[in-house]
Amino acid sequence: MSDYRLYVVPSGPLKTNTIVLDCGGDVLVFDPAGAGVIPYLRLSKSVRVFLTHGHWDHIIGIPLLGVDEVFVHQADAPMLTDPLLNMSLKGLGVPITVSVNTTPVEEGLFRWCDGSFRVMHVPGHTPGSVAYIFNDFAIVGDFIFPDGVGRTDMPGGSMQALRGSLRKFLAEIPKDLPLYPGHGDVFTLAQWPKRK
Ligand SMILES: [Zn+2]
Ligand SMILES: [Zn+2]
């Protein structure tokens, strides 16, 4: 991949990590969670939005970006329009729905910035959780955190599925690859899981 910039912008009530990748104005936004990313998009030529999963705190900022399409795994697409599934009723106390077209992301390679990144399906936290794996870092959403794995007690969650995802992830991801979780600091598998 040629030159790009990466920005981590903790946003919204749960300080969700919104991540902006800018390759000469070809901008990807992951998990828009608030208005904090807007200044990073000023010089963009195109903006595409990708979701690691469909929980409310990862989608609440979508309407602020003026996009009419988001990329999300099809198993999580229903969460955008269902406040019970996206946990906003329970977690925020206010129903959040987002009406945009959804384009399914599937396992495989996605071209960007003279190169590509890989989509890995990592169900468990939600059925449609995915990780976005680049040459020199990965964006992992709420699947895995510095001190453990994501919750599996919400609608569509499955500890069994998460165990399978973790096996695959640990087998395939280099130990020194920086991982950006949905909340908190970047980490690597070399010191995982870190005790609190
Ligand atoms: Zn989540
Ligand atoms: Zn989250």
Short mmCIF file of N, CA and C in Angstrom, two decimals, residues 54-56 59 78-98 155:
data_model
loop_
_atom_site.label_atom_id
_atom_site.label_comp_id
_atom_site.label_asym_id
_atom_site.label_seq_id
_atom_site.Cartn_x
_atom_site.Cartn_y
_atom_site.Cartn_z
N GLY A 54 -22.68 -4.22 14.11
CA GLY A 54 -23.81 -3.30 14.04
C GLY A 54 -24.30 -2.70 15.34
N HIS A 55 -23.53 -2.81 16.43
CA HIS A 55 -24.01 -2.22 17.69
C HIS A 55 -24.13 -0.69 17.58
N TRP A 56 -25.05 -0.14 18.36
CA TRP A 56 -25.42 1.27 18.23
C TRP A 56 -24.22 2.22 18.36
N ILE A 59 -22.44 2.76 15.06
CA ILE A 59 -23.19 3.23 13.88
C ILE A 59 -23.81 4.61 14.09
N PRO A 78 -29.22 -6.20 9.68
CA PRO A 78 -30.51 -5.88 10.32
C PRO A 78 -30.38 -5.03 11.58
N MET A 79 -29.19 -4.99 12.18
CA MET A 79 -29.02 -4.25 13.43
C MET A 79 -29.15 -2.75 13.21
N LEU A 80 -28.89 -2.28 11.99
CA LEU A 80 -28.93 -0.84 11.74
C LEU A 80 -30.33 -0.26 11.92
N THR A 81 -31.33 -1.08 11.71
CA THR A 81 -32.70 -0.57 11.78
C THR A 81 -33.49 -1.18 12.93
N ASP A 82 -32.81 -1.87 13.85
CA ASP A 82 -33.51 -2.53 14.95
C ASP A 82 -32.87 -2.15 16.29
N PRO A 83 -33.53 -1.26 17.06
CA PRO A 83 -32.95 -0.78 18.32
C PRO A 83 -32.80 -1.86 19.37
N LEU A 84 -33.52 -2.98 19.22
CA LEU A 84 -33.32 -4.09 20.16
C LEU A 84 -32.04 -4.84 19.80
N LEU A 85 -31.87 -5.10 18.51
CA LEU A 85 -30.67 -5.82 18.06
C LEU A 85 -29.41 -4.99 18.25
N ASN A 86 -29.50 -3.68 17.99
CA ASN A 86 -28.26 -2.88 18.09
C ASN A 86 -28.00 -2.38 19.51
N MET A 87 -28.86 -2.79 20.44
CA MET A 87 -28.67 -2.55 21.88
C MET A 87 -28.85 -1.10 22.30
N SER A 88 -29.36 -0.25 21.41
CA SER A 88 -29.49 1.16 21.80
C SER A 88 -30.58 1.35 22.85
N LEU A 89 -31.67 0.58 22.76
CA LEU A 89 -32.74 0.74 23.75
C LEU A 89 -32.23 0.41 25.14
N LYS A 90 -31.48 -0.67 25.25
CA LYS A 90 -30.97 -1.10 26.54
C LYS A 90 -29.73 -0.30 26.94
N GLY A 91 -28.84 -0.09 26.00
CA GLY A 91 -27.54 0.50 26.33
C GLY A 91 -27.57 2.02 26.46
N LEU A 92 -28.41 2.66 25.66
CA LEU A 92 -28.45 4.12 25.64
C LEU A 92 -29.77 4.65 26.20
N GLY A 93 -30.82 3.81 26.13
CA GLY A 93 -32.13 4.25 26.58
C GLY A 93 -32.88 5.04 25.53
N VAL A 94 -32.31 5.18 24.36
CA VAL A 94 -32.92 5.91 23.25
C VAL A 94 -32.78 5.01 22.02
N PRO A 95 -33.88 4.82 21.25
CA PRO A 95 -33.74 3.96 20.07
C PRO A 95 -32.93 4.64 18.97
N ILE A 96 -31.90 3.95 18.51
CA ILE A 96 -31.08 4.45 17.40
C ILE A 96 -31.35 3.57 16.18
N THR A 97 -31.73 4.20 15.08
CA THR A 97 -31.81 3.48 13.81
C THR A 97 -31.12 4.33 12.75
N VAL A 98 -30.55 3.66 11.77
CA VAL A 98 -29.84 4.35 10.71
C VAL A 98 -30.36 3.81 9.38
N PRO A 155 -27.92 -9.88 21.91
CA PRO A 155 -28.64 -10.60 20.85
C PRO A 155 -27.71 -11.08 19.73
#
